[in-house]
Structures are given as structure tokens and as C-alpha cells.
Coordinates of C-alpha atoms in Angstrom, one line a residue:
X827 CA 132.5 4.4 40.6
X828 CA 130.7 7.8 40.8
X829 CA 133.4 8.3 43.6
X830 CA 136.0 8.1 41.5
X831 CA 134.4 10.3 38.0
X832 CA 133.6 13.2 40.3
X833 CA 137.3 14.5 40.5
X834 CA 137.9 13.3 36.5
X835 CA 134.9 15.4 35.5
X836 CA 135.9 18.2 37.6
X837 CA 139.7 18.2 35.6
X838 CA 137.6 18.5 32.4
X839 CA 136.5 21.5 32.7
X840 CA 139.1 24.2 31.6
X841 CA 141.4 24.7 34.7
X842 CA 141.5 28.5 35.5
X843 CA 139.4 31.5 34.5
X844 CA 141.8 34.8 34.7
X845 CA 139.9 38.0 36.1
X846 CA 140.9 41.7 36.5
X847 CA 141.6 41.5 39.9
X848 CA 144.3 39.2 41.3
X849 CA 142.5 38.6 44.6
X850 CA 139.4 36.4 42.8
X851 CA 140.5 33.2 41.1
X852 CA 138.4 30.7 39.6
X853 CA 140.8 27.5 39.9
X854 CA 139.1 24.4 39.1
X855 CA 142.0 22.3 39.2
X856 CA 142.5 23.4 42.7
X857 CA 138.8 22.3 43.9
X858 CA 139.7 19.1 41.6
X859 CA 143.1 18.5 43.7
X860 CA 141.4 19.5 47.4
X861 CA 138.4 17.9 46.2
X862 CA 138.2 15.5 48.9
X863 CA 139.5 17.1 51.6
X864 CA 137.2 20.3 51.4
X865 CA 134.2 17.6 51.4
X866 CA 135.3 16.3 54.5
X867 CA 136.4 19.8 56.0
X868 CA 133.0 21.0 54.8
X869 CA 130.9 17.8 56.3
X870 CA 133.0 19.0 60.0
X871 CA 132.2 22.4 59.6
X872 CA 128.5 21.4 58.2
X873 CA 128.1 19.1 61.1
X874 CA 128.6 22.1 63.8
X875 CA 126.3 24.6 61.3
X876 CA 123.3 21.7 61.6
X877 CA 123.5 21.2 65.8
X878 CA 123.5 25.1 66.0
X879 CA 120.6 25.6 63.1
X880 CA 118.4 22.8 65.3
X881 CA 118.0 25.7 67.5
X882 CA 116.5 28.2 65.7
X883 CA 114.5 25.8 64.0
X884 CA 112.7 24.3 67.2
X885 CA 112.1 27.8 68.5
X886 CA 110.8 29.2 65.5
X887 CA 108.3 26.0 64.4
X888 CA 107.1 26.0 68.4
X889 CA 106.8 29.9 68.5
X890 CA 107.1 31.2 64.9
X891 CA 110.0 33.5 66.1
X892 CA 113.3 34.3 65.0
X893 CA 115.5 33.4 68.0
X894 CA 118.7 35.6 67.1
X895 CA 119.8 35.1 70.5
X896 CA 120.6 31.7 69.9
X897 CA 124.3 32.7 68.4
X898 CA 125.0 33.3 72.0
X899 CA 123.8 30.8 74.1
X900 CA 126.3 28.4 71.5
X901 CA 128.9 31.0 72.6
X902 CA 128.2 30.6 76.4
X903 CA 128.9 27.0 75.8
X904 CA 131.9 27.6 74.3
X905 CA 133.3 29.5 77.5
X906 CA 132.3 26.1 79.5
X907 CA 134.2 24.3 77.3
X908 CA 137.1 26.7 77.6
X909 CA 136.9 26.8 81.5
X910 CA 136.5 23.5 82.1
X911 CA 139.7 22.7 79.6
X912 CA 141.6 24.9 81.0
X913 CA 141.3 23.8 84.8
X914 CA 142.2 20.4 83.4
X915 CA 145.3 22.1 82.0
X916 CA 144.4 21.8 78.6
X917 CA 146.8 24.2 76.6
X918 CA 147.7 25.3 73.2
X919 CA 149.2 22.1 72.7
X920 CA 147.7 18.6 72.8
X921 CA 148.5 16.8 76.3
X922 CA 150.1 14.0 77.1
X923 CA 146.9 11.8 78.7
X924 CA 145.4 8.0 78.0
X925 CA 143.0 8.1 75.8
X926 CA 140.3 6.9 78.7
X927 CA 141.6 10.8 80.4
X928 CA 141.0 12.6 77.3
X929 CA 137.7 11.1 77.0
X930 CA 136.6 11.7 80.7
X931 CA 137.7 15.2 80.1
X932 CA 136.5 15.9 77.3
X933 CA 132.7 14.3 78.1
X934 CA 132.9 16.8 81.2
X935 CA 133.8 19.9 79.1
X936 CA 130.3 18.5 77.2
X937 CA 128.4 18.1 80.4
X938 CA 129.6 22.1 81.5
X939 CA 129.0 23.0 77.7
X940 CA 125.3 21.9 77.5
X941 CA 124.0 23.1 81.2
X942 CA 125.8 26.5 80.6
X943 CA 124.0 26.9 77.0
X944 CA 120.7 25.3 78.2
X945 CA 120.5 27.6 81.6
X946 CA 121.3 30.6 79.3
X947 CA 118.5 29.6 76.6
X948 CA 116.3 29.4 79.7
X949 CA 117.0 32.8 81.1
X950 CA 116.5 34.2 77.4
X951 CA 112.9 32.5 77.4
X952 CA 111.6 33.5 80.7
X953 CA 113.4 37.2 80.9
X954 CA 112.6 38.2 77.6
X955 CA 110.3 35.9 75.5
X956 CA 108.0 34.9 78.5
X957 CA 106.8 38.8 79.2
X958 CA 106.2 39.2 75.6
X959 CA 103.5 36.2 75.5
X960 CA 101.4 37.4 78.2
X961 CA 101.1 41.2 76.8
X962 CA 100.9 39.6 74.0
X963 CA 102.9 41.5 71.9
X964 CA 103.0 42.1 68.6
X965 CA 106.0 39.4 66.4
X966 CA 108.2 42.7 65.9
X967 CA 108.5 43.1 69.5
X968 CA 110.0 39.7 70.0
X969 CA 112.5 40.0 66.6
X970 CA 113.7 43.6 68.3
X971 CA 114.4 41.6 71.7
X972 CA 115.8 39.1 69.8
X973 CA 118.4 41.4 68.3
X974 CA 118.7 43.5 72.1
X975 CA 118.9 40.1 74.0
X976 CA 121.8 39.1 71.9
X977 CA 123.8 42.4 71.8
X978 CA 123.3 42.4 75.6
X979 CA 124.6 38.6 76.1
X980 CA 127.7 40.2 73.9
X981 CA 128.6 43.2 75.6
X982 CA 128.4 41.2 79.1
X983 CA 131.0 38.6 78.0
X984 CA 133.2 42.0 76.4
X985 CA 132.9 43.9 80.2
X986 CA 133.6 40.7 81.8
X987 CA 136.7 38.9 79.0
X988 CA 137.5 41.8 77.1
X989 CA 137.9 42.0 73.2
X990 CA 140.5 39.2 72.6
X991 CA 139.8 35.8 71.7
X992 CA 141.2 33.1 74.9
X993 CA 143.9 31.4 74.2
X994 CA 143.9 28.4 71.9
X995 CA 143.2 25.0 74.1
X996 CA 144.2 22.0 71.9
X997 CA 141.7 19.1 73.0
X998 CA 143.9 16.3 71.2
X999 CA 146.3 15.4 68.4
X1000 CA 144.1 14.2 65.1
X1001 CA 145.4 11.0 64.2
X1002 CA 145.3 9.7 60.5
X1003 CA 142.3 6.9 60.3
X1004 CA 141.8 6.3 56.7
X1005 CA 142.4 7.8 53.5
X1006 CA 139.9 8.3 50.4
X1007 CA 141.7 8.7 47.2
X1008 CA 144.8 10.1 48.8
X1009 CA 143.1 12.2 51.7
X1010 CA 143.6 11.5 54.9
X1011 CA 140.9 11.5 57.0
X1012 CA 141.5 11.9 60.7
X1013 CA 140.4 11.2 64.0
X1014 CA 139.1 14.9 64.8
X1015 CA 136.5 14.7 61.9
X1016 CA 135.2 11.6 62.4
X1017 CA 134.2 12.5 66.1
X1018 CA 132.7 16.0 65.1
X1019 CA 130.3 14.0 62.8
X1020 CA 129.4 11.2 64.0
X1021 CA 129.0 12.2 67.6
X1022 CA 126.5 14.8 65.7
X1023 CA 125.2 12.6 63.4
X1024 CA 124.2 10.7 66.3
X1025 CA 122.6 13.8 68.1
X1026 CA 120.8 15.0 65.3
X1027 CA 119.4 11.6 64.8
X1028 CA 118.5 11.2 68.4
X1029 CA 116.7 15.0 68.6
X1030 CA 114.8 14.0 64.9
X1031 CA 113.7 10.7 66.6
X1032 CA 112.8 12.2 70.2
X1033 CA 110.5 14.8 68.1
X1034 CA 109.0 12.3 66.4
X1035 CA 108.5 9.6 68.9
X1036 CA 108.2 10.7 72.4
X1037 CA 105.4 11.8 74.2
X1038 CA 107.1 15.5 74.7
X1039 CA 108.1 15.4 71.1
X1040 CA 104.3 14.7 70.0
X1041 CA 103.6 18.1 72.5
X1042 CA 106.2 19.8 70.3
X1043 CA 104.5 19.6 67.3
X1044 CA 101.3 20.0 68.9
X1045 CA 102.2 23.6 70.0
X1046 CA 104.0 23.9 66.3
X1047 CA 100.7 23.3 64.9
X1048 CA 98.3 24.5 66.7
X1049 CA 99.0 26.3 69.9
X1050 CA 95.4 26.5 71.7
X1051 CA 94.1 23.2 70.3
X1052 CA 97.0 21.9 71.7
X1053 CA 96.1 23.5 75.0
X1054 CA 92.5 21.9 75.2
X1055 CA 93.9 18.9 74.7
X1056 CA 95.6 18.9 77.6
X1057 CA 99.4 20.0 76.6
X1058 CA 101.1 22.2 78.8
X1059 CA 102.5 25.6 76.0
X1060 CA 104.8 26.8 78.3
X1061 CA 106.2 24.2 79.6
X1062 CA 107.2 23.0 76.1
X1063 CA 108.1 26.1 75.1
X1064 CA 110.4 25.8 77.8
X1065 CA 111.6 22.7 76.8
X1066 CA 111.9 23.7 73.1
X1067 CA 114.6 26.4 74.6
X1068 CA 116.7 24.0 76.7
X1069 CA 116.7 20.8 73.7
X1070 CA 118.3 24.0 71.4
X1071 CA 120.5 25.3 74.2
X1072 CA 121.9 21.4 74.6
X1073 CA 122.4 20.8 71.5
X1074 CA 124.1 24.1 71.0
X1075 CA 126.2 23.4 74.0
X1076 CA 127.5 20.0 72.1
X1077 CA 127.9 22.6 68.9
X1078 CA 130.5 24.4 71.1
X1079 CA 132.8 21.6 71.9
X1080 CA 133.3 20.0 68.5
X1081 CA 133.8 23.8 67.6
X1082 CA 136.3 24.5 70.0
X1083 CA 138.0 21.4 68.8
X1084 CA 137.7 22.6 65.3
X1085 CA 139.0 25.8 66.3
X1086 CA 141.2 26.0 69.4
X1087 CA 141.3 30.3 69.5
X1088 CA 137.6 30.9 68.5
X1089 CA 136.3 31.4 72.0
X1090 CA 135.5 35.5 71.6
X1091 CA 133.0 37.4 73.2
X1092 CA 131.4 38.1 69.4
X1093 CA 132.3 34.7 68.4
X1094 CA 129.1 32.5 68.0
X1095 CA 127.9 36.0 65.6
X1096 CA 128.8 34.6 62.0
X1097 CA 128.5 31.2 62.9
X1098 CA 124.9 31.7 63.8
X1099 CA 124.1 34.0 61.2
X1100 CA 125.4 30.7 59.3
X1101 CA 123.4 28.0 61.2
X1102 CA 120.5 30.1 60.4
X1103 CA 121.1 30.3 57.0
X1104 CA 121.4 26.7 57.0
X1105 CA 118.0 26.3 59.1
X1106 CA 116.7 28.4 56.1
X1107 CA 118.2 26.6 53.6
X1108 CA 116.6 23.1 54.6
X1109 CA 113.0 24.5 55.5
X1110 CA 112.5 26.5 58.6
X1111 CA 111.2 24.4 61.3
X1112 CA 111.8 21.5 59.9
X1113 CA 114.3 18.9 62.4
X1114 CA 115.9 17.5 59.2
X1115 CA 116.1 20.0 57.2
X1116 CA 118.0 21.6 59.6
X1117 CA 120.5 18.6 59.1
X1118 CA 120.8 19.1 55.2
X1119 CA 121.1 22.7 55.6
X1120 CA 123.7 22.6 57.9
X1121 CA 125.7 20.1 55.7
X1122 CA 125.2 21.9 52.6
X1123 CA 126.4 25.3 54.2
X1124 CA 129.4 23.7 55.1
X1125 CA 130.2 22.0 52.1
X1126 CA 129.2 25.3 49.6
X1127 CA 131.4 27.4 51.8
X1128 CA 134.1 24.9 51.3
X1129 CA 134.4 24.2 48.0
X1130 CA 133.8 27.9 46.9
X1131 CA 136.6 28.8 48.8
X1132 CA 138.9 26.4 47.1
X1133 CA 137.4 27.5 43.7
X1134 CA 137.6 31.1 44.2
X1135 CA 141.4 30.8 45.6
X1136 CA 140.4 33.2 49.5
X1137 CA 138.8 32.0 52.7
X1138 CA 136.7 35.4 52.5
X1139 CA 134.7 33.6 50.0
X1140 CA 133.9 31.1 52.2
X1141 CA 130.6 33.2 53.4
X1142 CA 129.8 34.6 49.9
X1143 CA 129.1 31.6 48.1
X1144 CA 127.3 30.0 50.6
X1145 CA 124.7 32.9 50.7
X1146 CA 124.6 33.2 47.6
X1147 CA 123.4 29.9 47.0
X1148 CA 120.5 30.3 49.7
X1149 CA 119.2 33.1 47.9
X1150 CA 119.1 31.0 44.4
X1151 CA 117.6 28.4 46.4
X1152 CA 115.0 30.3 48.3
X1153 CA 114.2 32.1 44.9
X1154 CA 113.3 28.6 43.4
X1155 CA 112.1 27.3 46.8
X1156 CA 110.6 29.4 49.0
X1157 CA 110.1 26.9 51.7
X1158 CA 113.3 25.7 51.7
X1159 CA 114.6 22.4 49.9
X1160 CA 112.6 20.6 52.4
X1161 CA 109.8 22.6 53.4
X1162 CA 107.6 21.4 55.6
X1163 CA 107.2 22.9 59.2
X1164 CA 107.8 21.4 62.5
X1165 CA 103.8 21.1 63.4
X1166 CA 103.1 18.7 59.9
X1167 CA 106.0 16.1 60.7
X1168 CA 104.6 12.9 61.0
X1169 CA 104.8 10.3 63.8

């Protein structure tokens, strides 16, 4: 079973390198031991990088821009989902509910989640982007808004919550579903991927297949054709915006459910600098690529952690191997843009 040989191949190789400096390990029989474990932390984690990286990669195959403002309409929707928790009485520990209350709750945290992101990715678009098109200014004026639109976002959750993370709202206690070679697997991870499994799935068919997906790539690939032919540019656009602020919205629940204290005023920064680094990594404007990136990031960052013996190597390793890969692969490992997708 190639299952099985992964973790017997990994103990082959000699188990640790010694450096100079005691804060940088390589321990290979430590990645060999959490082998499984990390995969399954990194698929979580990889799981939230993808539904985030979606965004940016709609926005920029639609507009060919660089949406850095993204990061924080994923951490609006991660104050819903902290709002809404908490006036359910959600607290640092998991409550004591039926599982049918949990569920109703926790759906409603992912309604106020996904409006709150998609009303702030449609304030972004028609404050800032909007203006832009009709002087039509030049693609640096839209990156520097980009980067202002986002520090501004930031700075108005600091006035309003202050520098401090909220405090940690536990959603529910993971229970143990199945174990694969001695890891348990529980009940928190399988939600976080499958339920975006599912959505990634469900935005990669509705691109593909609907008739507003079809305008979506029409605009991706040619803008003013696309216009003569009857499609309506701003209003997918538009729509382009509010399908990444939804599915950013759903990012912020499994992410608050991954991690109960992240809910900070700076908060969605690294994790979109991440999800865009995934976008990257699976070809730019490209639905699934965005998946694979997404997964990948997660799963590098993961198992170079465990290798390397720190957390703070998490980030390293995984940009490191975008830039080996975009040094091979321009493009990305899949390449192709949103506008040459196929029906």
C-alpha cells in the first residue's frame, strides 16, 4: 500500500541533521512519527487557504487586478462569526447543546459570515475599484488602492476593537471519527473540508456551467467582446466581488473553528498573504488551481514545520516552495486563466 511505504520510506532516511543553531532542526523521524497528523492538519488548514485564494483569483482573472483587500473582507466575516457566537453564548469552552442547536447555530454564524464579507467586498468594488474603471486609471492606481483600501479596513476595526485578539469562542468539542495508522481523525476536520470541498466544487461547477459563470469568463477573456455580445461588465464584476466575499465569509467560520482566539483587527493579514500565495501557486485565475494551491500551502507549511522542529517555519517553507515552483512554472502548476476554462 503506498499508504503504508510513505512513513517506512520516510524512517530511511537518516533521522536528524545537527546544525549550529539549536533553534533549526531537521528531524525526520519527527515528520515520520506526525506524519499523518500534519497531513490532515495541513488538508484543514489548506482547506481555509483555497476558499480564501478563490477570491483573489476571480477578481484578478475578471479584472486582472490584485485584490489585497480581500484579507479583510475574510476578516469582517470573522467578526460575524464572533458576534453572532457570542450572542448565542458561545464561550471559550464548548457548550452544552443537541447537536441539531449547534448546527442551527452554527449555519447562522455562516449566514452573518457570508452577507458581512460579501457587503464589504461590495463596498470595496464600488468605493474604490468602480471610480478607478471609469477614469480609467492606470493598473498601479488600483494595486496602491488595493494596499490603502486594506490598511483602511484595518485601522477601522483597531479604532473601533482595539489591538487585542476577542476572546476565544469554542464552536464544539471535536470528537474522534476514525483513525489512519494510529491518528485520530476528528470531527472538526472533517467538517472544515468537506463542507469546503463541497463549496469549492460547487463555485468550480457554477463557473463552468451557469449562464453567469459563462459571463465570468467572458469578461476574463475578453472584456469588450464580451460587452457586444450582450454581457453586462459591471454587473459581473460585481458579482465576481460578492461569490469571493461569500466564499471568504464560509473561510471565516471554519477558521474561527480552527482557531477560537484569531479574530484580530490584523488578523486575515498573513492568512491572505497565504491564500494568495496559494492562488499563485496553482495558476492565477484559475478556479482549481486555486483548490490545489490552497491544499498544498497547507500541507508544505505543515510538514516543514514538523521537519524543521518551530511553527515559525511554518510560513518559510511554504514560500519557499512557491518561488522554486514559479521559477520552473511561471504560470503556476496549473496555469491556465479564468477566461480559457472550458464549458
Amino acid at each position: 500500500m503506498i499508504s503504508e511505504a510513505i512513513p517506512s520510506l520516510i524512517h530511511a532516511v537518516p533521522l536528524t541533521v545537527p546544525t549550529d543553531d539549536s533553534w533549526i532542526t531537521f528531524d525526520v523521524n519527527s515528520l515520520a512519527q506526525n506524519f499523518w497528523s500534519s497531513t490532515f492538519d495541513g488538508l484543514t488548514f489548506g482547506a481555509i487557504y483555497a476558499l480564501v485564494a478563490l477570491g483573489y483569483t476571480l477578481v484578478y482573472g475578471v479584472l486582472n487586478l490584485i485584490n489585497f483587500a480581500h484579507s479583510e473582507v475574510f476578516i469582517v466575516g470573522c467578526y460575524g462569526v464572533f458576534f453572532t457566537l457570542s450572542g448565542l453564548n458561545f464561550g471559550p469552552s464548548a457548550p452544552h447543546l443537541p447537536f441539531w442547536a449547534i448546527v442551527g447555530n452554527l449555519l447562522l454564524a455562516l449566514v452573518v459570515a457570508v452577507i458581512a464579507s460579501a457587503l464589504t467586498a461590495v463596498v470595496v468594488e464600488r468605493v474604490a475599484y468602480k471610480p478607478l474603471r471609469r477614469r480609467k486609471a492606470p493598473r498601479l492606481a488600483f494595486l496602491i488602492t488595493a494596499i490603502g483600501v486594506s490598511f483602511a479596513i484595518q485601522y477601522l476595526i483597531y479604532w473601533w476593537r482595539g489591538p487585542s485578539p476577542e476572546p476565544a469562542l469554542t464552536m464544539f468539542r471535536p470528537t474522534p471519527i476514525f483513525d489512519v495508522f494510529g491518528t485520530i481523525i476528528d470531527s472538526q476536520q472533517l467538517v472544515i473540508i468537506i463542507a469546503a470541498v463541497i463549496l469549492m466544487v460547487a463555485t468550480d461547477q457554477f463557473i463552468r456551467k451557469s449562464k453567469t459563470g459563462r459571463g465570468i469568463r467572458a469578461v476574463a477573456q475578453d472584456p469588450d467582446t464580451a460587452t457586444l455580445m450582450g454581457v453586462n461588465k459591471e454587473k459581473i464584476i460585481l458579482t465576481t466581488f460578492v461569490i469571493g466575499g461569500v466564499l471568504a465569509g464560509a473561510a471565516a467560520l471554519f477558521y474561527v473553528m480552527k482557531i477560537p482566539s484569531g479574530v484580530q483587527y490584523n488578523g486575515g493579514f498573513i492568512l491572505g498573504v497565504k491564500a494568495f500565495a496559494a492562488a499563485v501557486l496553482g495558476g492565477i485565475g484559475n478556479v482549481r488551481g486555486a483548490l490545489l494551491g490552497g491544499l498544498l500551502i497547507g500541507l508544505i507549511g505543515n510538514y516543514g514545520q514538523v521537519l524543521l522542529g518551530s511553527s515559525q517555519w511554518t510560513d518559510v517553507v511554504a514560500f519557499l516552495v512557491l518561488v522554486l515552483v514559479l521559477v520552473v512554472r511561471p504560470d503556476g502548476i496549473l496555469g491556465s486563466s479564468l477566461g480559457k476554462s472550458k464549458a
